[in-house]
Each structure stands twice: as C-alpha cells, then as structure tokens.
Short mmCIF file of C-alpha atoms in Angstrom, two decimals:
data_model
loop_
_atom_site.label_atom_id
_atom_site.label_comp_id
_atom_site.label_asym_id
_atom_site.label_seq_id
_atom_site.Cartn_x
_atom_site.Cartn_y
_atom_site.Cartn_z
CA GLU A 1 -41.61 -43.84 42.60
CA LYS A 2 -44.44 -46.02 41.28
CA MET A 3 -43.81 -48.64 43.96
CA MET A 4 -44.01 -45.96 46.63
CA GLU A 5 -47.36 -44.81 45.26
CA LEU A 6 -48.69 -48.37 45.19
CA ARG A 7 -47.61 -48.93 48.78
CA CYS A 8 -49.07 -45.56 49.85
CA ILE A 9 -45.67 -44.33 51.02
CA PRO A 10 -45.42 -40.53 51.08
CA PHE A 11 -43.08 -39.17 48.44
CA LEU A 12 -41.64 -35.67 48.15
CA HIS A 13 -40.80 -34.55 44.65
CA ASP A 14 -37.47 -32.90 43.84
CA GLU A 15 -39.10 -29.58 42.98
CA VAL A 16 -40.97 -27.54 45.56
CA ASN A 17 -44.46 -26.70 44.40
CA PRO A 18 -44.68 -22.92 43.67
CA LYS A 19 -47.93 -22.82 45.68
CA MET A 20 -45.83 -23.49 48.77
CA ALA A 21 -43.73 -20.36 48.35
CA ASN A 22 -45.71 -18.35 50.90
CA GLN A 23 -46.84 -21.19 53.16
CA THR A 24 -45.46 -21.89 56.60
CA CYS A 25 -45.19 -25.17 58.46
CA ALA A 26 -48.14 -24.15 60.64
CA SER A 27 -50.38 -24.07 57.56
CA VAL A 28 -49.93 -27.80 56.87
CA MET A 29 -49.41 -29.31 60.30
CA PHE A 30 -52.07 -31.42 61.98
CA LYS A 31 -52.99 -31.86 65.60
CA ALA A 32 -50.87 -34.65 67.02
CA VAL A 33 -51.64 -37.03 69.84
CA THR A 34 -49.33 -35.83 72.60
CA VAL A 35 -48.37 -37.64 75.77
CA ARG A 36 -46.54 -36.82 79.00
CA PRO A 37 -43.05 -38.25 79.70
CA LYS A 38 -44.25 -40.60 82.45
CA GLU A 39 -47.37 -41.68 80.53
CA THR A 40 -47.12 -45.41 79.97
CA VAL A 41 -47.18 -47.38 76.75
CA GLY A 42 -50.27 -49.17 78.02
CA ASN A 43 -52.11 -45.87 78.56
CA LEU A 44 -51.24 -44.76 75.02
CA ARG A 45 -52.54 -48.04 73.63
CA VAL A 46 -55.89 -47.47 75.38
CA MET A 47 -56.02 -43.86 74.15
CA LEU A 48 -55.40 -44.94 70.54
CA GLU A 49 -58.04 -47.67 70.62
CA ASP A 50 -60.67 -44.92 70.81
CA ARG A 51 -59.39 -43.20 67.67
CA ASN A 52 -59.92 -44.28 64.11
CA ALA A 53 -56.67 -42.93 62.67
CA HIS A 54 -53.05 -43.87 62.07
CA TYR A 55 -50.28 -42.02 63.87
CA SER A 56 -46.62 -42.47 63.06
CA ALA A 57 -45.10 -40.51 65.96
CA PHE A 58 -46.07 -39.06 69.31
CA PRO A 59 -44.60 -35.83 70.71
CA ILE A 60 -43.76 -36.02 74.40
CA ILE A 61 -44.82 -32.81 76.13
CA SER A 62 -43.68 -31.72 79.61
CA PRO A 63 -46.21 -30.56 82.22
CA THR A 64 -45.23 -26.97 81.31
CA GLY A 65 -46.18 -27.60 77.66
CA SER A 66 -42.72 -27.77 76.07
CA LEU A 67 -41.45 -30.56 73.82
CA THR A 68 -39.20 -33.06 75.57
CA GLY A 69 -38.98 -35.74 72.89
CA LEU A 70 -40.71 -37.87 70.27
CA VAL A 71 -41.72 -41.52 70.29
CA HIS A 72 -41.56 -42.93 66.78
CA GLY A 73 -44.40 -45.23 65.80
CA LEU A 74 -42.00 -48.00 64.78
CA VAL A 75 -40.41 -47.97 68.22
CA LEU A 76 -43.81 -48.03 69.87
CA THR A 77 -44.92 -50.92 67.65
CA ARG A 78 -41.83 -52.89 68.59
CA VAL A 79 -42.47 -52.32 72.27
CA LEU A 80 -46.13 -53.26 71.96
CA ASN A 81 -45.66 -56.32 69.74
CA ALA A 82 -42.21 -57.76 70.27
CA VAL A 83 -40.72 -56.74 73.58
CA PHE A 84 -43.73 -57.16 75.85
CA LYS A 85 -45.98 -60.04 75.03
CA ASP A 86 -47.70 -59.67 78.39
CA ALA A 87 -50.17 -56.77 78.45
CA GLU A 88 -49.48 -56.13 82.13
CA GLU A 89 -45.78 -55.47 81.52
CA GLU A 90 -46.39 -52.78 78.86
CA THR A 91 -48.52 -50.72 81.23
CA PHE A 92 -45.42 -49.89 83.26
CA VAL A 93 -43.14 -48.69 80.43
CA PRO A 94 -42.91 -44.88 80.57
CA MET A 95 -42.82 -43.03 77.26
CA ASP A 96 -39.65 -41.13 78.17
CA SER A 97 -37.77 -44.44 78.33
CA ILE A 98 -38.39 -45.10 74.62
CA MET A 99 -38.43 -41.54 73.25
CA ASP A 100 -36.00 -39.76 70.93
CA ALA A 101 -34.86 -36.86 73.13
CA THR A 102 -33.59 -34.82 70.17
CA PRO A 103 -36.19 -34.84 67.39
CA TYR A 104 -35.87 -32.44 64.47
CA THR A 105 -37.95 -29.35 65.13
CA VAL A 106 -38.90 -26.21 63.23
CA MET A 107 -40.77 -23.13 64.32
CA GLU A 108 -44.37 -22.80 63.15
CA ASP A 109 -43.46 -19.83 60.92
CA PHE A 110 -40.67 -21.75 59.16
CA PRO A 111 -41.19 -21.61 55.36
CA LEU A 112 -42.56 -24.82 53.90
CA SER A 113 -40.45 -24.22 50.80
CA ARG A 114 -37.32 -24.61 52.98
CA LEU A 115 -38.62 -27.54 55.01
CA ILE A 116 -39.29 -29.88 52.08
CA PRO A 117 -35.70 -29.82 50.73
CA MET A 118 -34.45 -30.30 54.30
CA ILE A 119 -36.66 -33.38 54.77
CA ARG A 120 -35.39 -34.85 51.50
CA LYS A 121 -31.73 -34.07 52.11
CA LEU A 122 -31.68 -35.37 55.68
CA GLN A 123 -34.16 -38.19 54.92
CA LEU A 124 -36.33 -37.23 57.85
CA GLU A 125 -39.47 -39.16 58.64
CA HIS A 126 -40.75 -36.71 61.26
CA VAL A 127 -40.34 -33.03 61.95
CA VAL A 128 -42.03 -31.54 64.98
CA VAL A 129 -43.48 -28.05 64.47
CA ILE A 130 -43.21 -25.99 67.65
CA ASN A 131 -44.24 -22.51 68.72
CA SER A 132 -42.13 -19.96 70.59
CA MET A 133 -43.00 -21.67 73.89
CA GLY A 134 -41.42 -24.91 72.67
#
C-alpha cells in the first residue's frame, strides 16, 4: 500500500467510505476526452497536445452519441511509441481498430457504494459511466 502511494497509483480501500452511501457514479465522474470510431491515432495525439492533463482511457462514441468502445491509454501509448515510429503511419490508424469493444459500463445513477467493491473484485482499471442513451 505504501509503495502504491509513493508511486501515485490509485488505491481503493477494502471498506467503502460511509460518505459514499448516497452517492452515484455521476457525482464523481469527470468529463472524458471522447473520440469517434474512425478518428485516427494521429488526430488524437494532436488533440491531446493542446491539453495539460493525463488521460488513461478514451471512450469511443458513435455519431449518434452512444458508446461503441474504449481505447485504453496503455494500448494507445504502445501504438504511438512502439508500433509506429513514423509519424505519418500513425495518422492512418483508426481508433476502432485498437479499441476494446466491450468495456465495463455502469449507468450514471449506479450507487458508488456498489461500484467500488466491483472495481476491486474484478480488478478493473476503467469503468465507463453512461446515461440512458448509452
């Protein structure tokens, strides 16, 4: 646990904080950087250069606004750094070719007190919070 703190790795404690009893997933979620399925890795790289933040996953949203998948940051990093050394090649890699088509999702009104044990038990790194429209 101490090593995780020193390395700034998020850690969920065994007990759910009582303050979370009445909270929903929507109350703690943050606005994610979303991309379209045919958006390219190169376009995402350009988009992220303008932001001063770290993102660990990117929801892939269809033109109708529903979730179609999730690109994990580790996968994106591998594509950007290892697979394509030539910047021109990466611009043609569509996001849907490297996405996880079945990410874990919960509805925005899902109780936070139920989500935390689920994350721990299933060892999830990412859970996408969706609304009734998907």
